[in-house]
Amino acid sequence: DRVESKSSWQDLVLPPQQEQVLQEIVAHVSKRAMVYNNWGFAGKHQRGLGITALFSGPSGTGKTLAADVLARELHLDLYKVELSSVVSKYIGETEKNLERIFDAAETGGVILLFDEADSIFGKRSDVKDSKDRNANMEVSYLLQRMEAYPGLAILTTNLPNSLDSAFLRRLRFVVPFAFPSATQRSEIWRRVFPTDTPIKDLKFDKLAQLNVAGGNIRIIALNAAFLAANAREPVQMKHILQATQTEYTKLEKLLTGVEIAGWV
C-alpha cells in the first residue's frame, strides 16, 4: 500500500539521539551514489550495500510517522508492506512474494516499510522438522535480499527481542522508539493541532499528564476537533476530555483522576 507522505520533522518529537540517527539515514540514502561510486566503496565492499533500518518500540510511538518523514525528506514514494499478507504456509511461496515486492521496488526506487517485521524475521530455530528448515530459509533469503536491495528498507516491530540476532547484526541502523516522557507528550500536544485549527485555553502541561503515546494523542486531538466543530466552538479542554474518554474506552483503559487533574 502506498503511503502518501505529508509529515515533516516538525511533526516528530524524539530525543536528540534518535533524531540524529534519522538524519544519518537521510544522508546515507541521498549520498549513496557519491560514497559507493565516486568514492569507490561499492568496488571495495560488494555486500551489505543495502540501507536497512529497524524501528522498534511500543505501538503509537512514531515508527510509521518517522518513515513518512524520511520519505518526504528524500522525495521518495513510501510503500507499506503488510507481512501477514506476504507470508504463506506453502514452501517457497513467501520467498516468491517477497521477490516480487523487491523487484518492483527496485524498478520504482521506493522506500519499503515492512510492518510488524517480527512475524517473519523471527529468531531462527534449531532444525527439528521440515517446517523449521523452511522458516529458517525464509529468514536467510530475506537477509540476503535486503542486503542486495539498493534502496532503503525500513522494518518496524513492537517486539525487538523476538528478532533473529544474526539479522540484527546485519542491519545498518537500529532506532528505538520509547514511550514519550511527560515533557515529550507536552510537546506533541503543542504540535498536534494544525495552524488553522481554532483552539482556546488549552493547558498543554496538563494534557501531558495523559499516559498515552503520540499515536493516541493524535487520535484524541482529531476526535476533539470534530466535537468542537460540531458544537461550532474552538477546541477546548472539555472537548479533549470527551475525546479522551472515548479513546480510553476503546483501549479498555481506566482514566484516572491524576491524569485529568486540573483540566477543567
PDB file of C-alpha atoms in Angstrom:
ATOM      1  CA  ASP A   1       0.000   0.000   0.000  1.00  0.00           C
ATOM      2  CA  ARG A   2       1.344   3.398  -0.982  1.00  0.00           C
ATOM      3  CA  VAL A   3       1.563   5.853   1.912  1.00  0.00           C
ATOM      4  CA  GLU A   4       1.189   9.497   0.951  1.00  0.00           C
ATOM      5  CA  SER A   5       3.909  11.366   2.792  1.00  0.00           C
ATOM      6  CA  LYS A   6       2.653  14.560   4.410  1.00  0.00           C
ATOM      7  CA  SER A   7       4.624  14.704   7.662  1.00  0.00           C
ATOM      8  CA  SER A   8       7.678  16.835   8.407  1.00  0.00           C
ATOM      9  CA  TRP A   9      10.350  16.948  11.077  1.00  0.00           C
ATOM     10  CA  GLN A  10       8.088  19.359  12.970  1.00  0.00           C
ATOM     11  CA  ASP A  11       5.566  16.545  13.468  1.00  0.00           C
ATOM     12  CA  LEU A  12       8.147  14.225  15.010  1.00  0.00           C
ATOM     13  CA  VAL A  13       9.015  14.536  18.705  1.00  0.00           C
ATOM     14  CA  LEU A  14      12.014  12.358  19.583  1.00  0.00           C
ATOM     15  CA  PRO A  15      15.086  12.503  21.834  1.00  0.00           C
ATOM     16  CA  PRO A  16      18.097  14.137  20.114  1.00  0.00           C
ATOM     17  CA  GLN A  17      19.967  10.836  19.681  1.00  0.00           C
ATOM     18  CA  GLN A  18      17.133   9.160  17.782  1.00  0.00           C
ATOM     19  CA  GLU A  19      16.574  12.208  15.601  1.00  0.00           C
ATOM     20  CA  GLN A  20      20.286  12.272  14.807  1.00  0.00           C
ATOM     21  CA  VAL A  21      20.161   8.666  13.588  1.00  0.00           C
ATOM     22  CA  LEU A  22      17.220   9.511  11.329  1.00  0.00           C
ATOM     23  CA  GLN A  23      19.246  12.382   9.867  1.00  0.00           C
ATOM     24  CA  GLU A  24      22.091   9.912   9.252  1.00  0.00           C
ATOM     25  CA  ILE A  25      19.699   7.646   7.350  1.00  0.00           C
ATOM     26  CA  VAL A  26      18.784  10.583   5.118  1.00  0.00           C
ATOM     27  CA  ALA A  27      22.478  11.203   4.467  1.00  0.00           C
ATOM     28  CA  HIS A  28      23.134   7.541   3.603  1.00  0.00           C
ATOM     29  CA  VAL A  29      20.311   7.473   1.055  1.00  0.00           C
ATOM     30  CA  SER A  30      20.954  10.882  -0.507  1.00  0.00           C
ATOM     31  CA  LYS A  31      24.748  10.473  -0.715  1.00  0.00           C
ATOM     32  CA  ARG A  32      24.944   6.782  -1.617  1.00  0.00           C
ATOM     33  CA  ALA A  33      25.953   7.466  -5.253  1.00  0.00           C
ATOM     34  CA  MET A  34      28.845   9.657  -4.111  1.00  0.00           C
ATOM     35  CA  VAL A  35      30.150   7.223  -1.492  1.00  0.00           C
ATOM     36  CA  TYR A  36      29.522   3.973  -3.378  1.00  0.00           C
ATOM     37  CA  ASN A  37      30.518   5.046  -6.875  1.00  0.00           C
ATOM     38  CA  ASN A  38      32.621   8.210  -6.770  1.00  0.00           C
ATOM     39  CA  TRP A  39      34.486   7.254  -3.608  1.00  0.00           C
ATOM     40  CA  GLY A  40      34.806   3.579  -4.542  1.00  0.00           C
ATOM     41  CA  PHE A  41      33.089   1.828  -1.635  1.00  0.00           C
ATOM     42  CA  ALA A  42      30.900  -0.244  -3.978  1.00  0.00           C
ATOM     43  CA  GLY A  43      34.003  -1.714  -5.585  1.00  0.00           C
ATOM     44  CA  LYS A  44      35.693  -2.500  -2.268  1.00  0.00           C
ATOM     45  CA  HIS A  45      32.633  -3.904  -0.481  1.00  0.00           C
ATOM     46  CA  GLN A  46      30.304  -5.966  -2.634  1.00  0.00           C
ATOM     47  CA  ARG A  47      27.976  -6.998   0.195  1.00  0.00           C
ATOM     48  CA  GLY A  48      25.938  -5.000   2.659  1.00  0.00           C
ATOM     49  CA  LEU A  49      25.321  -2.000   0.396  1.00  0.00           C
ATOM     50  CA  GLY A  50      21.596  -2.037   1.092  1.00  0.00           C
ATOM     51  CA  ILE A  51      20.415   0.589   3.562  1.00  0.00           C
ATOM     52  CA  THR A  52      18.289  -1.096   6.202  1.00  0.00           C
ATOM     53  CA  ALA A  53      16.808   0.295   9.398  1.00  0.00           C
ATOM     54  CA  LEU A  54      14.829  -1.187  12.242  1.00  0.00           C
ATOM     55  CA  PHE A  55      12.366   0.996  14.121  1.00  0.00           C
ATOM     56  CA  SER A  56      11.417  -0.737  17.358  1.00  0.00           C
ATOM     57  CA  GLY A  57       9.153   0.278  20.197  1.00  0.00           C
ATOM     58  CA  PRO A  58       5.601   0.250  21.551  1.00  0.00           C
ATOM     59  CA  SER A  59       2.640   0.964  19.319  1.00  0.00           C
ATOM     60  CA  GLY A  60       1.966   4.656  18.686  1.00  0.00           C
ATOM     61  CA  THR A  61       5.485   5.897  19.446  1.00  0.00           C
ATOM     62  CA  GLY A  62       6.159   7.288  15.949  1.00  0.00           C
ATOM     63  CA  LYS A  63       7.734   4.454  13.949  1.00  0.00           C
ATOM     64  CA  THR A  64       5.492   4.798  10.887  1.00  0.00           C
ATOM     65  CA  LEU A  65       5.481   8.585  11.249  1.00  0.00           C
ATOM     66  CA  ALA A  66       9.293   8.602  11.130  1.00  0.00           C
ATOM     67  CA  ALA A  67       9.252   6.550   7.921  1.00  0.00           C
ATOM     68  CA  ASP A  68       6.775   9.045   6.490  1.00  0.00           C
ATOM     69  CA  VAL A  69       9.082  11.942   7.405  1.00  0.00           C
ATOM     70  CA  LEU A  70      12.067  10.225   5.763  1.00  0.00           C
ATOM     71  CA  ALA A  71      10.118   9.611   2.564  1.00  0.00           C
ATOM     72  CA  ARG A  72       9.098  13.251   2.312  1.00  0.00           C
ATOM     73  CA  GLU A  73      12.609  14.474   3.117  1.00  0.00           C
ATOM     74  CA  LEU A  74      14.103  12.227   0.422  1.00  0.00           C
ATOM     75  CA  HIS A  75      11.309  12.871  -2.121  1.00  0.00           C
ATOM     76  CA  LEU A  76      10.690   9.137  -2.491  1.00  0.00           C
ATOM     77  CA  ASP A  77       7.485   7.109  -2.519  1.00  0.00           C
ATOM     78  CA  LEU A  78       6.798   5.063   0.602  1.00  0.00           C
ATOM     79  CA  TYR A  79       5.162   1.657   0.319  1.00  0.00           C
ATOM     80  CA  LYS A  80       3.958  -0.205   3.383  1.00  0.00           C
ATOM     81  CA  VAL A  81       4.184  -3.992   3.158  1.00  0.00           C
ATOM     82  CA  GLU A  82       1.793  -5.975   5.321  1.00  0.00           C
ATOM     83  CA  LEU A  83       3.869  -9.054   6.018  1.00  0.00           C
ATOM     84  CA  SER A  84       0.821 -11.003   7.139  1.00  0.00           C
ATOM     85  CA  SER A  85      -0.369 -10.927   3.523  1.00  0.00           C
ATOM     86  CA  VAL A  86       3.047 -11.955   2.202  1.00  0.00           C
ATOM     87  CA  VAL A  87       3.807 -14.952   4.414  1.00  0.00           C
ATOM     88  CA  SER A  88       2.480 -18.230   3.017  1.00  0.00           C
ATOM     89  CA  LYS A  89       2.250 -21.676   4.573  1.00  0.00           C
ATOM     90  CA  TYR A  90       3.330 -23.202   1.280  1.00  0.00           C
ATOM     91  CA  ILE A  91       7.044 -23.826   0.859  1.00  0.00           C
ATOM     92  CA  GLY A  92       8.729 -21.272  -1.366  1.00  0.00           C
ATOM     93  CA  GLU A  93       5.699 -19.013  -1.747  1.00  0.00           C
ATOM     94  CA  THR A  94       6.835 -16.469   0.843  1.00  0.00           C
ATOM     95  CA  GLU A  95      10.143 -16.015  -0.976  1.00  0.00           C
ATOM     96  CA  LYS A  96       8.338 -15.584  -4.306  1.00  0.00           C
ATOM     97  CA  ASN A  97       6.019 -12.959  -2.845  1.00  0.00           C
ATOM     98  CA  LEU A  98       8.936 -11.028  -1.346  1.00  0.00           C
ATOM     99  CA  GLU A  99      10.941 -11.277  -4.541  1.00  0.00           C
ATOM    100  CA  ARG A 100       8.097  -9.648  -6.486  1.00  0.00           C
ATOM    101  CA  ILE A 101       7.981  -6.833  -3.924  1.00  0.00           C
ATOM    102  CA  PHE A 102      11.715  -6.168  -4.038  1.00  0.00           C
ATOM    103  CA  ASP A 103      11.855  -6.355  -7.855  1.00  0.00           C
ATOM    104  CA  ALA A 104       9.040  -3.819  -8.161  1.00  0.00           C
ATOM    105  CA  ALA A 105      10.639  -1.566  -5.552  1.00  0.00           C
ATOM    106  CA  GLU A 106      13.986  -1.617  -7.342  1.00  0.00           C
ATOM    107  CA  THR A 107      12.299  -0.566 -10.572  1.00  0.00           C
ATOM    108  CA  GLY A 108      10.430   2.281  -8.920  1.00  0.00           C
ATOM    109  CA  GLY A 109      13.121   3.426  -6.491  1.00  0.00           C
ATOM    110  CA  VAL A 110      10.893   3.473  -3.418  1.00  0.00           C
ATOM    111  CA  ILE A 111      11.217   3.128   0.336  1.00  0.00           C
ATOM    112  CA  LEU A 112       9.881  -0.187   1.635  1.00  0.00           C
ATOM    113  CA  LEU A 113       8.274  -0.247   5.067  1.00  0.00           C
ATOM    114  CA  PHE A 114       7.822  -3.746   6.489  1.00  0.00           C
ATOM    115  CA  ASP A 115       5.280  -3.521   9.272  1.00  0.00           C
ATOM    116  CA  GLU A 116       5.399  -5.985  12.200  1.00  0.00           C
ATOM    117  CA  ALA A 117       8.648  -7.443  10.920  1.00  0.00           C
ATOM    118  CA  ASP A 118       8.879  -9.918  13.779  1.00  0.00           C
ATOM    119  CA  SER A 119       6.215 -12.012  12.044  1.00  0.00           C
ATOM    120  CA  ILE A 120       8.812 -13.178   9.534  1.00  0.00           C
ATOM    121  CA  PHE A 121      12.196 -12.008  10.796  1.00  0.00           C
ATOM    122  CA  GLY A 122      11.882 -14.116  13.931  1.00  0.00           C
ATOM    123  CA  LYS A 123      14.642 -15.980  15.653  1.00  0.00           C
ATOM    124  CA  ARG A 124      15.894 -18.870  13.592  1.00  0.00           C
ATOM    125  CA  SER A 125      15.260 -22.091  15.448  1.00  0.00           C
ATOM    126  CA  ASP A 126      17.067 -25.391  15.619  1.00  0.00           C
ATOM    127  CA  VAL A 127      16.004 -27.575  12.735  1.00  0.00           C
ATOM    128  CA  LYS A 128      13.719 -30.284  14.070  1.00  0.00           C
ATOM    129  CA  ASP A 129      11.481 -30.804  11.073  1.00  0.00           C
ATOM    130  CA  SER A 130      10.793 -29.512   7.562  1.00  0.00           C
ATOM    131  CA  LYS A 131       8.755 -26.554   8.885  1.00  0.00           C
ATOM    132  CA  ASP A 132      11.736 -25.286  10.904  1.00  0.00           C
ATOM    133  CA  ARG A 133      14.007 -25.690   7.893  1.00  0.00           C
ATOM    134  CA  ASN A 134      11.610 -23.758   5.659  1.00  0.00           C
ATOM    135  CA  ALA A 135      11.199 -20.936   8.216  1.00  0.00           C
ATOM    136  CA  ASN A 136      14.965 -20.605   8.511  1.00  0.00           C
ATOM    137  CA  MET A 137      15.298 -20.477   4.731  1.00  0.00           C
ATOM    138  CA  GLU A 138      12.775 -17.610   4.599  1.00  0.00           C
ATOM    139  CA  VAL A 139      14.779 -15.566   7.102  1.00  0.00           C
ATOM    140  CA  SER A 140      18.051 -16.305   5.306  1.00  0.00           C
ATOM    141  CA  TYR A 141      16.521 -15.272   1.989  1.00  0.00           C
ATOM    142  CA  LEU A 142      15.320 -12.003   3.477  1.00  0.00           C
ATOM    143  CA  LEU A 143      18.748 -11.263   4.932  1.00  0.00           C
ATOM    144  CA  GLN A 144      20.373 -11.700   1.531  1.00  0.00           C
ATOM    145  CA  ARG A 145      17.670  -9.869  -0.414  1.00  0.00           C
ATOM    146  CA  MET A 146      17.664  -6.844   1.855  1.00  0.00           C
ATOM    147  CA  GLU A 147      21.436  -6.558   1.682  1.00  0.00           C
ATOM    148  CA  ALA A 148      21.186  -6.528  -2.107  1.00  0.00           C
ATOM    149  CA  TYR A 149      18.337  -4.014  -2.260  1.00  0.00           C
ATOM    150  CA  PRO A 150      19.822  -0.678  -3.409  1.00  0.00           C
ATOM    151  CA  GLY A 151      17.164   1.451  -1.728  1.00  0.00           C
ATOM    152  CA  LEU A 152      16.028   1.978   1.834  1.00  0.00           C
ATOM    153  CA  ALA A 153      14.135  -0.792   3.631  1.00  0.00           C
ATOM    154  CA  ILE A 154      12.594   0.040   6.998  1.00  0.00           C
ATOM    155  CA  LEU A 155      11.303  -2.585   9.413  1.00  0.00           C
ATOM    156  CA  THR A 156       9.039  -1.894  12.351  1.00  0.00           C
ATOM    157  CA  THR A 157       8.389  -4.099  15.337  1.00  0.00           C
ATOM    158  CA  ASN A 158       6.797  -3.903  18.748  1.00  0.00           C
ATOM    159  CA  LEU A 159       8.865  -6.912  19.842  1.00  0.00           C
ATOM    160  CA  PRO A 160      12.562  -6.248  19.123  1.00  0.00           C
ATOM    161  CA  ASN A 161      13.683  -9.141  21.320  1.00  0.00           C
ATOM    162  CA  SER A 162      11.912 -11.607  19.052  1.00  0.00           C
ATOM    163  CA  LEU A 163      14.104 -10.771  16.047  1.00  0.00           C
ATOM    164  CA  ASP A 164      16.911 -13.039  14.976  1.00  0.00           C
ATOM    165  CA  SER A 165      20.313 -11.928  16.335  1.00  0.00           C
ATOM    166  CA  ALA A 166      22.097 -12.601  13.043  1.00  0.00           C
ATOM    167  CA  PHE A 167      19.564 -10.415  11.303  1.00  0.00           C
ATOM    168  CA  LEU A 168      20.052  -7.588  13.810  1.00  0.00           C
ATOM    169  CA  ARG A 169      23.825  -7.631  13.302  1.00  0.00           C
ATOM    170  CA  ARG A 170      23.393  -7.067   9.584  1.00  0.00           C
ATOM    171  CA  LEU A 171      21.119  -4.058   9.931  1.00  0.00           C
ATOM    172  CA  ARG A 172      22.787  -0.720   9.362  1.00  0.00           C
ATOM    173  CA  PHE A 173      20.567   1.279  11.705  1.00  0.00           C
ATOM    174  CA  VAL A 174      18.510   0.372  14.760  1.00  0.00           C
ATOM    175  CA  VAL A 175      16.337   3.174  16.133  1.00  0.00           C
ATOM    176  CA  PRO A 176      14.497   2.540  19.423  1.00  0.00           C
ATOM    177  CA  PHE A 177      11.240   4.451  19.857  1.00  0.00           C
ATOM    178  CA  ALA A 178      10.497   4.739  23.562  1.00  0.00           C
ATOM    179  CA  PHE A 179       7.242   5.694  25.241  1.00  0.00           C
ATOM    180  CA  PRO A 180       7.278   9.523  25.366  1.00  0.00           C
ATOM    181  CA  SER A 181       8.108  11.308  28.604  1.00  0.00           C
ATOM    182  CA  ALA A 182       5.799  13.952  30.071  1.00  0.00           C
ATOM    183  CA  THR A 183       7.940  16.676  28.502  1.00  0.00           C
ATOM    184  CA  GLN A 184       7.737  14.996  25.106  1.00  0.00           C
ATOM    185  CA  ARG A 185       3.983  14.449  25.452  1.00  0.00           C
ATOM    186  CA  SER A 186       3.540  18.152  26.185  1.00  0.00           C
ATOM    187  CA  GLU A 187       5.473  18.990  23.025  1.00  0.00           C
ATOM    188  CA  ILE A 188       3.399  16.528  20.984  1.00  0.00           C
ATOM    189  CA  TRP A 189       0.230  18.229  22.211  1.00  0.00           C
ATOM    190  CA  ARG A 190       1.640  21.633  21.233  1.00  0.00           C
ATOM    191  CA  ARG A 191       2.345  20.430  17.691  1.00  0.00           C
ATOM    192  CA  VAL A 192      -0.617  18.133  17.074  1.00  0.00           C
ATOM    193  CA  PHE A 193      -3.144  20.791  16.050  1.00  0.00           C
ATOM    194  CA  PRO A 194      -2.752  22.317  12.561  1.00  0.00           C
ATOM    195  CA  THR A 195      -2.228  26.073  12.457  1.00  0.00           C
ATOM    196  CA  ASP A 196      -5.731  26.589  11.016  1.00  0.00           C
ATOM    197  CA  THR A 197      -7.407  24.779  13.912  1.00  0.00           C
ATOM    198  CA  PRO A 198      -9.059  27.215  16.349  1.00  0.00           C
ATOM    199  CA  ILE A 199      -8.057  26.391  19.929  1.00  0.00           C
ATOM    200  CA  LYS A 200      -8.886  28.098  23.209  1.00  0.00           C
ATOM    201  CA  ASP A 201      -7.289  27.881  26.660  1.00  0.00           C
ATOM    202  CA  LEU A 202      -5.555  24.538  26.122  1.00  0.00           C
ATOM    203  CA  LYS A 203      -3.296  23.541  29.023  1.00  0.00           C
ATOM    204  CA  PHE A 204      -0.570  21.540  27.320  1.00  0.00           C
ATOM    205  CA  ASP A 205       1.301  20.678  30.519  1.00  0.00           C
ATOM    206  CA  LYS A 206      -1.956  19.332  31.970  1.00  0.00           C
ATOM    207  CA  LEU A 207      -2.665  17.380  28.795  1.00  0.00           C
ATOM    208  CA  ALA A 208       0.784  15.796  29.125  1.00  0.00           C
ATOM    209  CA  GLN A 209      -0.472  14.063  32.267  1.00  0.00           C
ATOM    210  CA  LEU A 210      -2.285  11.612  29.991  1.00  0.00           C
ATOM    211  CA  ASN A 211      -0.273   8.413  29.964  1.00  0.00           C
ATOM    212  CA  VAL A 212      -0.621   7.679  26.257  1.00  0.00           C
ATOM    213  CA  ALA A 213       1.707   7.519  23.256  1.00  0.00           C
ATOM    214  CA  GLY A 214       1.861  10.014  20.413  1.00  0.00           C
ATOM    215  CA  GLY A 215      -0.395   7.965  18.161  1.00  0.00           C
ATOM    216  CA  ASN A 216      -3.168   8.078  20.741  1.00  0.00           C
ATOM    217  CA  ILE A 217      -2.632  11.809  21.248  1.00  0.00           C
ATOM    218  CA  ARG A 218      -3.182  12.394  17.535  1.00  0.00           C
ATOM    219  CA  ILE A 219      -6.412  10.368  17.588  1.00  0.00           C
ATOM    220  CA  ILE A 220      -7.695  12.242  20.650  1.00  0.00           C
ATOM    221  CA  ALA A 221      -6.847  15.608  19.084  1.00  0.00           C
ATOM    222  CA  LEU A 222      -8.660  14.686  15.860  1.00  0.00           C
ATOM    223  CA  ASN A 223     -11.753  13.467  17.696  1.00  0.00           C
ATOM    224  CA  ALA A 224     -11.749  16.592  19.868  1.00  0.00           C
ATOM    225  CA  ALA A 225     -11.636  18.719  16.720  1.00  0.00           C
ATOM    226  CA  PHE A 226     -14.767  17.014  15.397  1.00  0.00           C
ATOM    227  CA  LEU A 227     -16.545  17.541  18.708  1.00  0.00           C
ATOM    228  CA  ALA A 228     -15.632  21.233  18.685  1.00  0.00           C
ATOM    229  CA  ALA A 229     -16.609  21.656  15.037  1.00  0.00           C
ATOM    230  CA  ASN A 230     -19.983  20.042  15.706  1.00  0.00           C
ATOM    231  CA  ALA A 231     -20.537  22.470  18.603  1.00  0.00           C
ATOM    232  CA  ARG A 232     -19.270  25.374  16.480  1.00  0.00           C
ATOM    233  CA  GLU A 233     -16.636  26.162  19.082  1.00  0.00           C
ATOM    234  CA  PRO A 234     -12.825  26.268  19.182  1.00  0.00           C
ATOM    235  CA  VAL A 235     -11.136  23.166  20.547  1.00  0.00           C
ATOM    236  CA  GLN A 236     -11.143  23.371  24.343  1.00  0.00           C
ATOM    237  CA  MET A 237     -10.197  21.177  27.263  1.00  0.00           C
ATOM    238  CA  LYS A 238     -13.780  19.903  27.566  1.00  0.00           C
ATOM    239  CA  HIS A 239     -13.674  18.563  24.015  1.00  0.00           C
ATOM    240  CA  ILE A 240     -10.343  16.853  24.630  1.00  0.00           C
ATOM    241  CA  LEU A 241     -11.725  15.336  27.840  1.00  0.00           C
ATOM    242  CA  GLN A 242     -14.675  13.830  26.000  1.00  0.00           C
ATOM    243  CA  ALA A 243     -12.424  12.551  23.197  1.00  0.00           C
ATOM    244  CA  THR A 244     -10.066  11.081  25.793  1.00  0.00           C
ATOM    245  CA  GLN A 245     -12.875   9.198  27.463  1.00  0.00           C
ATOM    246  CA  THR A 246     -13.829   7.722  24.102  1.00  0.00           C
ATOM    247  CA  GLU A 247     -10.233   6.714  23.345  1.00  0.00           C
ATOM    248  CA  TYR A 248      -9.749   5.144  26.768  1.00  0.00           C
ATOM    249  CA  THR A 249     -12.950   3.161  26.329  1.00  0.00           C
ATOM    250  CA  LYS A 250     -11.594   1.836  23.046  1.00  0.00           C
ATOM    251  CA  LEU A 251      -8.271   0.951  24.685  1.00  0.00           C
ATOM    252  CA  GLU A 252     -10.094  -0.594  27.677  1.00  0.00           C
ATOM    253  CA  LYS A 253      -8.079   1.660  29.966  1.00  0.00           C
ATOM    254  CA  LEU A 254      -9.219   3.383  33.152  1.00  0.00           C
ATOM    255  CA  LEU A 255      -8.952   7.168  33.001  1.00  0.00           C
ATOM    256  CA  THR A 256      -7.593   8.177  36.393  1.00  0.00           C
ATOM    257  CA  GLY A 257      -8.196  11.394  38.276  1.00  0.00           C
ATOM    258  CA  VAL A 258      -4.454  12.060  38.334  1.00  0.00           C
ATOM    259  CA  GLU A 259      -4.306  12.156  34.535  1.00  0.00           C
ATOM    260  CA  ILE A 260      -7.075  14.757  34.203  1.00  0.00           C
ATOM    261  CA  ALA A 261      -6.344  16.761  37.358  1.00  0.00           C
ATOM    262  CA  GLY A 262      -6.670  20.495  36.676  1.00  0.00           C
ATOM    263  CA  TRP A 263      -8.172  20.050  33.205  1.00  0.00           C
ATOM    264  CA  VAL A 264     -11.441  21.882  33.827  1.00  0.00           C
TER     265      VAL A 264
END
